[in-house]
């Protein structure tokens, strides 16, 4: 009699296909697979059929694209979340959403275990498990890739053949790829050598900037409180907007990254990313923030964005600090509405125009013409006071000259 019911995060690839059979045998369990559709194009075809023919009793395929963009990507965007200053966290923001889906289905199905196909040296095991443990500490989590007997893909393929598991693997496939609408991450193969530039086939949705069109393209993005709502004046749902921008940006060679990053587990890894839509949105929103936020808020936000990115990267999505910082960014973004016009050309993004009814830019204050409304005399007192602590250090500790009384309007000297 079966006593265990395991909900398995299923991508349809070799690892998770083998996992379904392996888990059902090892734990004498009924297997329910769960696949979240985050806009990954390649892997989602016929996935339900595949899961059932591998031995699952039930296969969920859930379209999460709207929720992924509106509840996850928009938070990352509003929070300026770029890990180590660059990576737009596409894989990282997908994991908490998938963890939530797994927990919901496990609870609904009365499953006592959940399983994922992440390895023991990556970030995703941490994100999945921290997310699932936070949402339901009672579920037992299994990570077969950390402790099963297979030492290579070849051994997994042999097991698949022996157990009639349908697989479609190409042993030549040179990379490990994770894909969703917010971006694509590619690692392994030749990319493991940091001295080697990524070959062209490491990129799937972006044109090499050298081969991008000779003609530039101009786009206008409209934001409402930090959320992009229109492209060229046309209102669009979030997921559609991002995928349209992926196509546009990708065509112009925008959104490629080749970086070394610090993983949660301490390993440095080399990763190639493509996220044209995200890159365009981050660039545009930053311009709008520069126009509409006061200096202190803008500067403070930069620091908090770094913390926010680290929290997301490290898997702490469902935590009090994450929630509190999200509220901070929501508050800050209340002013950030308006339009940004960008020119896309051979991998570059140029800002052509910024407009907002909340703009804090004052031409009368900024101008060097006779329209100038700024009181230049105010600067002297400001500078005296802002430099005062440092003047004191010099007078009393370095030169030991001390202070003398001065008349109003006269500079202080001895
Ligand atoms: N390094 C990135 C992250 O931790 C992406 C990992 C995605 N996985 C892959 N097989 N490329 O978020």
Short mmCIF file of N, CA and C in Angstrom, two decimals, residues 54-205:
data_model
loop_
_atom_site.label_atom_id
_atom_site.label_comp_id
_atom_site.label_asym_id
_atom_site.label_seq_id
_atom_site.Cartn_x
_atom_site.Cartn_y
_atom_site.Cartn_z
N UNK A 54 5.75 8.95 -17.58
CA UNK A 54 6.91 8.59 -16.76
C UNK A 54 6.47 7.93 -15.45
N UNK A 55 5.17 8.00 -15.18
CA UNK A 55 4.69 7.31 -13.98
C UNK A 55 4.01 8.20 -12.97
N UNK A 56 3.85 9.48 -13.28
CA UNK A 56 3.14 10.36 -12.35
C UNK A 56 1.64 10.02 -12.40
N UNK A 57 0.96 10.17 -11.26
CA UNK A 57 -0.47 9.88 -11.26
C UNK A 57 -1.26 11.12 -11.69
N UNK A 58 -0.62 12.25 -11.58
CA UNK A 58 -1.28 13.51 -11.90
C UNK A 58 -0.20 14.52 -12.28
N UNK A 59 -0.50 15.38 -13.25
CA UNK A 59 0.51 16.36 -13.65
C UNK A 59 -0.13 17.74 -13.73
N UNK A 60 0.33 18.63 -12.89
CA UNK A 60 -0.16 20.00 -12.94
C UNK A 60 0.77 20.83 -13.83
N UNK A 61 0.18 21.59 -14.73
CA UNK A 61 0.95 22.59 -15.47
C UNK A 61 0.21 23.91 -15.26
N UNK A 62 0.85 24.83 -14.58
CA UNK A 62 0.14 26.05 -14.17
C UNK A 62 0.76 27.27 -14.83
N UNK A 63 -0.08 28.03 -15.50
CA UNK A 63 0.43 29.24 -16.14
C UNK A 63 0.57 30.36 -15.11
N UNK A 64 1.82 30.70 -14.81
CA UNK A 64 2.07 31.70 -13.76
C UNK A 64 2.62 33.01 -14.33
N UNK A 65 2.54 33.16 -15.65
CA UNK A 65 3.24 34.29 -16.26
C UNK A 65 2.77 35.66 -15.74
N UNK A 66 1.46 35.78 -15.59
CA UNK A 66 0.92 37.06 -15.12
C UNK A 66 1.39 37.34 -13.69
N UNK A 67 1.22 36.34 -12.84
CA UNK A 67 1.63 36.51 -11.44
C UNK A 67 3.15 36.74 -11.34
N UNK A 68 3.88 36.01 -12.17
CA UNK A 68 5.34 36.13 -12.14
C UNK A 68 5.78 37.56 -12.45
N UNK A 69 5.20 38.13 -13.49
CA UNK A 69 5.59 39.49 -13.85
C UNK A 69 5.02 40.51 -12.85
N UNK A 70 3.74 40.40 -12.57
CA UNK A 70 3.11 41.47 -11.78
C UNK A 70 3.44 41.42 -10.29
N UNK A 71 3.64 40.21 -9.74
CA UNK A 71 3.92 40.14 -8.29
C UNK A 71 5.38 39.89 -7.96
N UNK A 72 6.15 39.48 -8.94
CA UNK A 72 7.55 39.15 -8.65
C UNK A 72 8.50 40.09 -9.41
N UNK A 73 8.38 40.11 -10.75
CA UNK A 73 9.29 40.96 -11.52
C UNK A 73 9.09 42.44 -11.20
N UNK A 74 7.85 42.86 -11.04
CA UNK A 74 7.63 44.28 -10.75
C UNK A 74 8.22 44.69 -9.40
N UNK A 75 8.18 43.77 -8.45
CA UNK A 75 8.82 44.08 -7.15
C UNK A 75 10.32 44.27 -7.34
N UNK A 76 10.92 43.34 -8.09
CA UNK A 76 12.37 43.43 -8.32
C UNK A 76 12.72 44.72 -9.05
N UNK A 77 11.86 45.09 -10.01
CA UNK A 77 12.11 46.31 -10.79
C UNK A 77 11.98 47.56 -9.90
N UNK A 78 10.88 47.63 -9.17
CA UNK A 78 10.65 48.80 -8.30
C UNK A 78 11.71 48.90 -7.21
N UNK A 79 12.23 47.74 -6.82
CA UNK A 79 13.27 47.73 -5.80
C UNK A 79 14.68 47.89 -6.37
N UNK A 80 14.78 48.06 -7.68
CA UNK A 80 16.10 48.24 -8.30
C UNK A 80 17.01 47.05 -8.04
N UNK A 81 16.41 45.85 -8.02
CA UNK A 81 17.17 44.66 -7.61
C UNK A 81 18.05 44.09 -8.72
N UNK A 82 19.30 44.48 -8.70
CA UNK A 82 20.29 43.93 -9.63
C UNK A 82 21.40 43.32 -8.78
N UNK A 83 21.51 42.00 -8.80
CA UNK A 83 22.49 41.34 -7.92
C UNK A 83 23.91 41.69 -8.33
N UNK A 84 24.69 42.05 -7.34
CA UNK A 84 26.07 42.50 -7.54
C UNK A 84 26.12 43.58 -8.63
N UNK A 85 25.06 44.38 -8.65
CA UNK A 85 25.00 45.54 -9.54
C UNK A 85 24.59 45.24 -10.97
N UNK A 86 24.40 43.95 -11.31
CA UNK A 86 24.16 43.65 -12.73
C UNK A 86 23.02 42.69 -13.04
N UNK A 87 23.03 41.55 -12.36
CA UNK A 87 22.14 40.44 -12.75
C UNK A 87 20.69 40.72 -12.33
N UNK A 88 19.76 40.77 -13.28
CA UNK A 88 18.37 41.13 -12.94
C UNK A 88 17.57 40.01 -12.24
N UNK A 89 18.23 38.95 -11.82
CA UNK A 89 17.63 37.97 -10.90
C UNK A 89 16.48 37.16 -11.47
N UNK A 90 16.50 36.93 -12.79
CA UNK A 90 15.37 36.24 -13.42
C UNK A 90 15.12 34.87 -12.79
N UNK A 91 16.16 34.05 -12.69
CA UNK A 91 15.97 32.73 -12.09
C UNK A 91 15.56 32.88 -10.63
N UNK A 92 16.23 33.79 -9.94
CA UNK A 92 16.02 33.93 -8.50
C UNK A 92 14.60 34.34 -8.12
N UNK A 93 13.96 35.20 -8.92
CA UNK A 93 12.58 35.61 -8.56
C UNK A 93 11.56 34.53 -8.93
N UNK A 94 11.95 33.62 -9.81
CA UNK A 94 11.03 32.54 -10.17
C UNK A 94 10.89 31.49 -9.07
N UNK A 95 11.95 31.28 -8.32
CA UNK A 95 11.96 30.18 -7.34
C UNK A 95 10.94 30.34 -6.22
N UNK A 96 10.84 31.50 -5.59
CA UNK A 96 9.83 31.61 -4.52
C UNK A 96 8.41 31.38 -5.03
N UNK A 97 8.15 31.81 -6.26
CA UNK A 97 6.81 31.60 -6.82
C UNK A 97 6.56 30.11 -7.04
N UNK A 98 7.57 29.41 -7.55
CA UNK A 98 7.42 27.96 -7.74
C UNK A 98 7.32 27.24 -6.38
N UNK A 99 8.08 27.72 -5.41
CA UNK A 99 8.01 27.13 -4.06
C UNK A 99 6.58 27.28 -3.51
N UNK A 100 6.00 28.44 -3.72
CA UNK A 100 4.64 28.70 -3.23
C UNK A 100 3.64 27.76 -3.92
N UNK A 101 3.81 27.60 -5.23
CA UNK A 101 2.92 26.70 -5.98
C UNK A 101 3.05 25.27 -5.48
N UNK A 102 4.27 24.83 -5.24
CA UNK A 102 4.51 23.47 -4.74
C UNK A 102 3.81 23.24 -3.40
N UNK A 103 3.95 24.21 -2.52
CA UNK A 103 3.36 24.09 -1.20
C UNK A 103 1.83 24.06 -1.31
N UNK A 104 1.28 24.94 -2.13
CA UNK A 104 -0.19 24.97 -2.30
C UNK A 104 -0.71 23.63 -2.81
N UNK A 105 -0.01 23.07 -3.80
CA UNK A 105 -0.48 21.81 -4.37
C UNK A 105 -0.27 20.66 -3.38
N UNK A 106 0.86 20.67 -2.67
CA UNK A 106 1.10 19.62 -1.67
C UNK A 106 -0.01 19.64 -0.62
N UNK A 107 -0.38 20.83 -0.19
CA UNK A 107 -1.43 20.93 0.84
C UNK A 107 -2.78 20.46 0.29
N UNK A 108 -3.07 20.89 -0.93
CA UNK A 108 -4.34 20.51 -1.54
C UNK A 108 -4.43 18.99 -1.76
N UNK A 109 -3.32 18.39 -2.15
CA UNK A 109 -3.30 16.96 -2.45
C UNK A 109 -3.04 16.10 -1.22
N UNK A 110 -2.79 16.72 -0.11
CA UNK A 110 -2.47 15.97 1.11
C UNK A 110 -1.15 15.22 0.99
N UNK A 111 -0.19 15.80 0.29
CA UNK A 111 1.12 15.14 0.15
C UNK A 111 1.96 15.41 1.39
N UNK A 112 2.81 14.43 1.74
CA UNK A 112 3.67 14.64 2.91
C UNK A 112 5.09 15.03 2.52
N UNK A 113 5.40 14.91 1.23
CA UNK A 113 6.76 15.23 0.78
C UNK A 113 6.72 16.08 -0.49
N UNK A 114 7.78 16.89 -0.65
CA UNK A 114 7.96 17.62 -1.90
C UNK A 114 9.39 17.38 -2.37
N UNK A 115 9.60 17.41 -3.68
CA UNK A 115 10.95 17.14 -4.19
C UNK A 115 11.29 18.10 -5.32
N UNK A 116 12.58 18.43 -5.42
CA UNK A 116 13.01 19.28 -6.53
C UNK A 116 14.26 18.68 -7.17
N UNK A 117 14.60 19.19 -8.33
CA UNK A 117 15.73 18.62 -9.07
C UNK A 117 16.95 19.52 -9.10
N UNK A 118 17.16 20.28 -8.03
CA UNK A 118 18.33 21.16 -8.00
C UNK A 118 19.54 20.41 -7.43
N UNK A 119 20.71 20.85 -7.84
CA UNK A 119 21.93 20.20 -7.36
C UNK A 119 22.35 20.78 -6.01
N UNK A 120 23.33 20.13 -5.41
CA UNK A 120 23.79 20.53 -4.09
C UNK A 120 24.76 21.69 -4.08
N UNK A 121 25.11 22.23 -5.27
CA UNK A 121 26.07 23.34 -5.24
C UNK A 121 25.50 24.64 -5.79
N UNK A 122 24.21 24.64 -6.06
CA UNK A 122 23.63 25.84 -6.66
C UNK A 122 22.84 26.69 -5.69
N UNK A 123 22.30 27.76 -6.21
CA UNK A 123 21.48 28.67 -5.42
C UNK A 123 20.03 28.20 -5.33
N UNK A 124 19.59 27.49 -6.37
CA UNK A 124 18.16 27.22 -6.47
C UNK A 124 17.65 26.25 -5.41
N UNK A 125 18.49 25.29 -4.98
CA UNK A 125 18.09 24.41 -3.88
C UNK A 125 17.78 25.26 -2.64
N UNK A 126 18.62 26.27 -2.41
CA UNK A 126 18.44 27.12 -1.22
C UNK A 126 17.14 27.90 -1.35
N UNK A 127 16.93 28.50 -2.50
CA UNK A 127 15.73 29.32 -2.70
C UNK A 127 14.46 28.48 -2.58
N UNK A 128 14.46 27.31 -3.23
CA UNK A 128 13.31 26.41 -3.16
C UNK A 128 13.02 26.01 -1.72
N UNK A 129 14.07 25.55 -1.06
CA UNK A 129 13.85 24.94 0.25
C UNK A 129 13.58 25.99 1.32
N UNK A 130 14.28 27.10 1.27
CA UNK A 130 14.00 28.16 2.24
C UNK A 130 12.55 28.63 2.04
N UNK A 131 12.15 28.79 0.79
CA UNK A 131 10.78 29.21 0.48
C UNK A 131 9.76 28.21 1.00
N UNK A 132 9.96 26.93 0.70
CA UNK A 132 8.98 25.91 1.09
C UNK A 132 8.95 25.70 2.61
N UNK A 133 10.13 25.71 3.24
CA UNK A 133 10.16 25.55 4.70
C UNK A 133 9.50 26.73 5.40
N UNK A 134 9.66 27.90 4.81
CA UNK A 134 9.05 29.08 5.42
C UNK A 134 7.52 29.01 5.30
N UNK A 135 7.05 28.56 4.15
CA UNK A 135 5.61 28.53 3.92
C UNK A 135 4.92 27.35 4.61
N UNK A 136 5.62 26.22 4.70
CA UNK A 136 5.06 25.06 5.40
C UNK A 136 6.17 24.21 6.01
N UNK A 137 6.52 24.51 7.26
CA UNK A 137 7.64 23.81 7.90
C UNK A 137 7.39 22.31 8.09
N UNK A 138 6.16 21.84 7.90
CA UNK A 138 5.88 20.42 8.13
C UNK A 138 6.18 19.52 6.94
N UNK A 139 6.35 20.10 5.78
CA UNK A 139 6.59 19.26 4.60
C UNK A 139 8.01 18.72 4.62
N UNK A 140 8.16 17.45 4.27
CA UNK A 140 9.51 16.90 4.17
C UNK A 140 10.03 17.18 2.77
N UNK A 141 11.23 17.72 2.69
CA UNK A 141 11.77 18.09 1.38
C UNK A 141 12.83 17.08 0.93
N UNK A 142 12.69 16.64 -0.32
CA UNK A 142 13.65 15.69 -0.87
C UNK A 142 14.41 16.36 -2.02
N UNK A 143 15.70 16.14 -2.05
CA UNK A 143 16.53 16.67 -3.13
C UNK A 143 17.38 15.54 -3.68
N UNK A 144 16.77 14.66 -4.50
CA UNK A 144 17.46 13.46 -4.96
C UNK A 144 18.83 13.72 -5.59
N UNK A 145 18.97 14.86 -6.29
CA UNK A 145 20.25 15.08 -6.97
C UNK A 145 21.42 15.21 -5.98
N UNK A 146 21.07 15.49 -4.71
CA UNK A 146 22.14 15.59 -3.72
C UNK A 146 22.57 14.21 -3.22
N UNK A 147 21.67 13.22 -3.36
CA UNK A 147 22.09 11.95 -2.76
C UNK A 147 21.76 10.67 -3.55
N UNK A 148 21.40 10.82 -4.81
CA UNK A 148 21.17 9.56 -5.52
C UNK A 148 22.47 8.98 -6.06
N UNK A 149 22.36 7.75 -6.62
CA UNK A 149 23.57 7.00 -6.98
C UNK A 149 24.18 7.42 -8.32
N UNK A 150 23.44 8.17 -9.12
CA UNK A 150 23.94 8.48 -10.47
C UNK A 150 25.08 9.50 -10.41
N UNK A 151 26.15 9.17 -11.15
CA UNK A 151 27.31 10.06 -11.11
C UNK A 151 27.45 10.89 -12.39
N UNK A 152 26.65 10.55 -13.39
CA UNK A 152 26.78 11.28 -14.66
C UNK A 152 25.44 11.24 -15.40
N UNK A 153 25.36 12.06 -16.40
CA UNK A 153 24.16 12.06 -17.25
C UNK A 153 24.00 10.70 -17.94
N UNK A 154 25.14 10.10 -18.31
CA UNK A 154 25.09 8.80 -18.98
C UNK A 154 24.39 7.77 -18.09
N UNK A 155 24.73 7.78 -16.81
CA UNK A 155 24.11 6.83 -15.89
C UNK A 155 22.61 7.08 -15.75
N UNK A 156 22.25 8.35 -15.76
CA UNK A 156 20.82 8.68 -15.70
C UNK A 156 20.10 8.19 -16.95
N UNK A 157 20.76 8.35 -18.09
CA UNK A 157 20.16 7.93 -19.36
C UNK A 157 19.98 6.40 -19.38
N UNK A 158 20.96 5.70 -18.83
CA UNK A 158 20.85 4.25 -18.75
C UNK A 158 19.65 3.84 -17.89
N UNK A 159 19.53 4.51 -16.76
CA UNK A 159 18.42 4.24 -15.85
C UNK A 159 17.08 4.53 -16.56
N UNK A 160 17.06 5.62 -17.31
CA UNK A 160 15.84 5.99 -18.04
C UNK A 160 15.47 4.90 -19.04
N UNK A 161 16.49 4.40 -19.74
CA UNK A 161 16.22 3.36 -20.75
C UNK A 161 15.70 2.08 -20.09
N UNK A 162 16.37 1.70 -19.00
CA UNK A 162 15.96 0.48 -18.30
C UNK A 162 14.54 0.57 -17.77
N UNK A 163 14.13 1.78 -17.43
CA UNK A 163 12.81 1.96 -16.82
C UNK A 163 11.76 2.53 -17.76
N UNK A 164 12.08 2.51 -19.06
CA UNK A 164 11.15 3.03 -20.08
C UNK A 164 10.67 4.46 -19.81
N UNK A 165 11.61 5.29 -19.39
CA UNK A 165 11.25 6.69 -19.15
C UNK A 165 11.48 7.45 -20.46
N UNK A 166 10.44 8.09 -20.98
CA UNK A 166 10.65 8.82 -22.23
C UNK A 166 11.54 10.05 -22.01
N UNK A 167 12.63 10.10 -22.69
CA UNK A 167 13.50 11.28 -22.58
C UNK A 167 13.90 11.75 -23.96
N UNK A 168 14.15 13.02 -24.06
CA UNK A 168 14.65 13.52 -25.33
C UNK A 168 15.89 14.33 -25.00
N UNK A 169 16.99 13.63 -24.87
CA UNK A 169 18.21 14.36 -24.54
C UNK A 169 19.18 14.33 -25.68
N UNK A 170 19.85 15.43 -25.77
CA UNK A 170 20.92 15.52 -26.73
C UNK A 170 22.19 15.62 -25.90
N UNK A 171 22.98 14.58 -25.95
CA UNK A 171 24.18 14.56 -25.09
C UNK A 171 25.17 15.65 -25.45
N UNK A 172 25.00 16.19 -26.64
CA UNK A 172 25.91 17.24 -27.08
C UNK A 172 25.52 18.60 -26.50
N UNK A 173 24.32 18.69 -25.99
CA UNK A 173 23.83 19.97 -25.48
C UNK A 173 24.86 20.59 -24.54
N UNK A 174 25.45 21.69 -24.97
CA UNK A 174 26.64 22.14 -24.26
C UNK A 174 26.38 22.95 -22.98
N UNK A 175 25.18 23.41 -22.75
CA UNK A 175 24.96 24.34 -21.63
C UNK A 175 23.84 23.88 -20.70
N UNK A 176 23.84 24.47 -19.52
CA UNK A 176 22.70 24.33 -18.63
C UNK A 176 21.96 25.67 -18.67
N UNK A 177 20.70 25.60 -19.04
CA UNK A 177 19.97 26.84 -19.30
C UNK A 177 18.73 26.93 -18.43
N UNK A 178 18.50 28.09 -17.85
CA UNK A 178 17.24 28.32 -17.14
C UNK A 178 16.58 29.54 -17.78
N UNK A 179 15.31 29.37 -18.11
CA UNK A 179 14.66 30.41 -18.92
C UNK A 179 13.32 30.81 -18.33
N UNK A 180 13.05 32.10 -18.29
CA UNK A 180 11.69 32.60 -18.05
C UNK A 180 11.54 33.95 -18.75
N UNK A 181 10.35 34.59 -18.60
CA UNK A 181 10.17 35.84 -19.38
C UNK A 181 11.10 36.94 -18.91
N UNK A 182 11.50 36.92 -17.65
CA UNK A 182 12.34 38.02 -17.13
C UNK A 182 13.79 37.87 -17.61
N UNK A 183 14.17 36.63 -18.00
CA UNK A 183 15.53 36.48 -18.52
C UNK A 183 15.97 35.04 -18.64
N UNK A 184 17.11 34.86 -19.29
CA UNK A 184 17.67 33.52 -19.51
C UNK A 184 19.05 33.46 -18.87
N UNK A 185 19.33 32.35 -18.19
CA UNK A 185 20.65 32.15 -17.58
C UNK A 185 21.28 30.93 -18.22
N UNK A 186 22.54 31.07 -18.63
CA UNK A 186 23.22 29.97 -19.30
C UNK A 186 24.57 29.73 -18.66
N UNK A 187 24.82 28.50 -18.28
CA UNK A 187 26.12 28.20 -17.69
C UNK A 187 26.61 26.83 -18.15
N UNK A 188 27.78 26.42 -17.66
CA UNK A 188 28.43 25.14 -17.96
C UNK A 188 29.09 25.12 -19.34
N UNK A 189 29.62 23.95 -19.69
CA UNK A 189 30.32 23.80 -20.97
C UNK A 189 31.54 24.72 -21.00
N UNK A 190 31.76 25.29 -22.14
CA UNK A 190 32.95 26.12 -22.37
C UNK A 190 32.92 27.39 -21.49
N UNK A 191 31.73 27.75 -21.03
CA UNK A 191 31.60 28.96 -20.20
C UNK A 191 32.28 28.80 -18.85
N UNK A 192 32.58 27.55 -18.47
CA UNK A 192 33.26 27.34 -17.18
C UNK A 192 34.68 27.88 -17.19
N UNK A 193 35.23 28.11 -18.37
CA UNK A 193 36.57 28.68 -18.47
C UNK A 193 36.45 30.20 -18.58
N UNK A 194 36.88 30.89 -17.52
CA UNK A 194 36.69 32.36 -17.48
C UNK A 194 37.55 33.09 -18.51
N UNK A 195 38.51 32.38 -19.09
CA UNK A 195 39.37 33.04 -20.08
C UNK A 195 38.76 33.02 -21.48
N UNK A 196 37.67 32.24 -21.61
CA UNK A 196 37.07 32.10 -22.94
C UNK A 196 35.82 32.98 -23.06
N UNK A 197 35.76 33.77 -24.12
CA UNK A 197 34.56 34.58 -24.36
C UNK A 197 33.41 33.68 -24.76
N UNK A 198 32.16 34.03 -24.40
CA UNK A 198 31.03 33.16 -24.74
C UNK A 198 30.90 33.00 -26.25
N UNK A 199 30.79 31.77 -26.72
CA UNK A 199 30.54 31.59 -28.16
C UNK A 199 29.14 32.09 -28.50
N UNK A 200 28.90 32.35 -29.73
CA UNK A 200 27.60 32.91 -30.14
C UNK A 200 26.43 32.01 -29.72
N UNK A 201 26.66 30.69 -29.70
CA UNK A 201 25.53 29.80 -29.38
C UNK A 201 25.14 29.80 -27.90
N UNK A 202 25.88 30.58 -27.10
CA UNK A 202 25.49 30.72 -25.69
C UNK A 202 24.31 31.69 -25.55
N UNK A 203 23.99 32.38 -26.62
CA UNK A 203 22.89 33.35 -26.58
C UNK A 203 21.72 32.85 -27.41
N UNK A 204 20.53 32.94 -26.86
CA UNK A 204 19.37 32.45 -27.63
C UNK A 204 18.40 33.53 -28.11
N UNK A 205 18.31 34.64 -27.39
CA UNK A 205 17.27 35.60 -27.79
C UNK A 205 17.82 36.97 -28.15
#
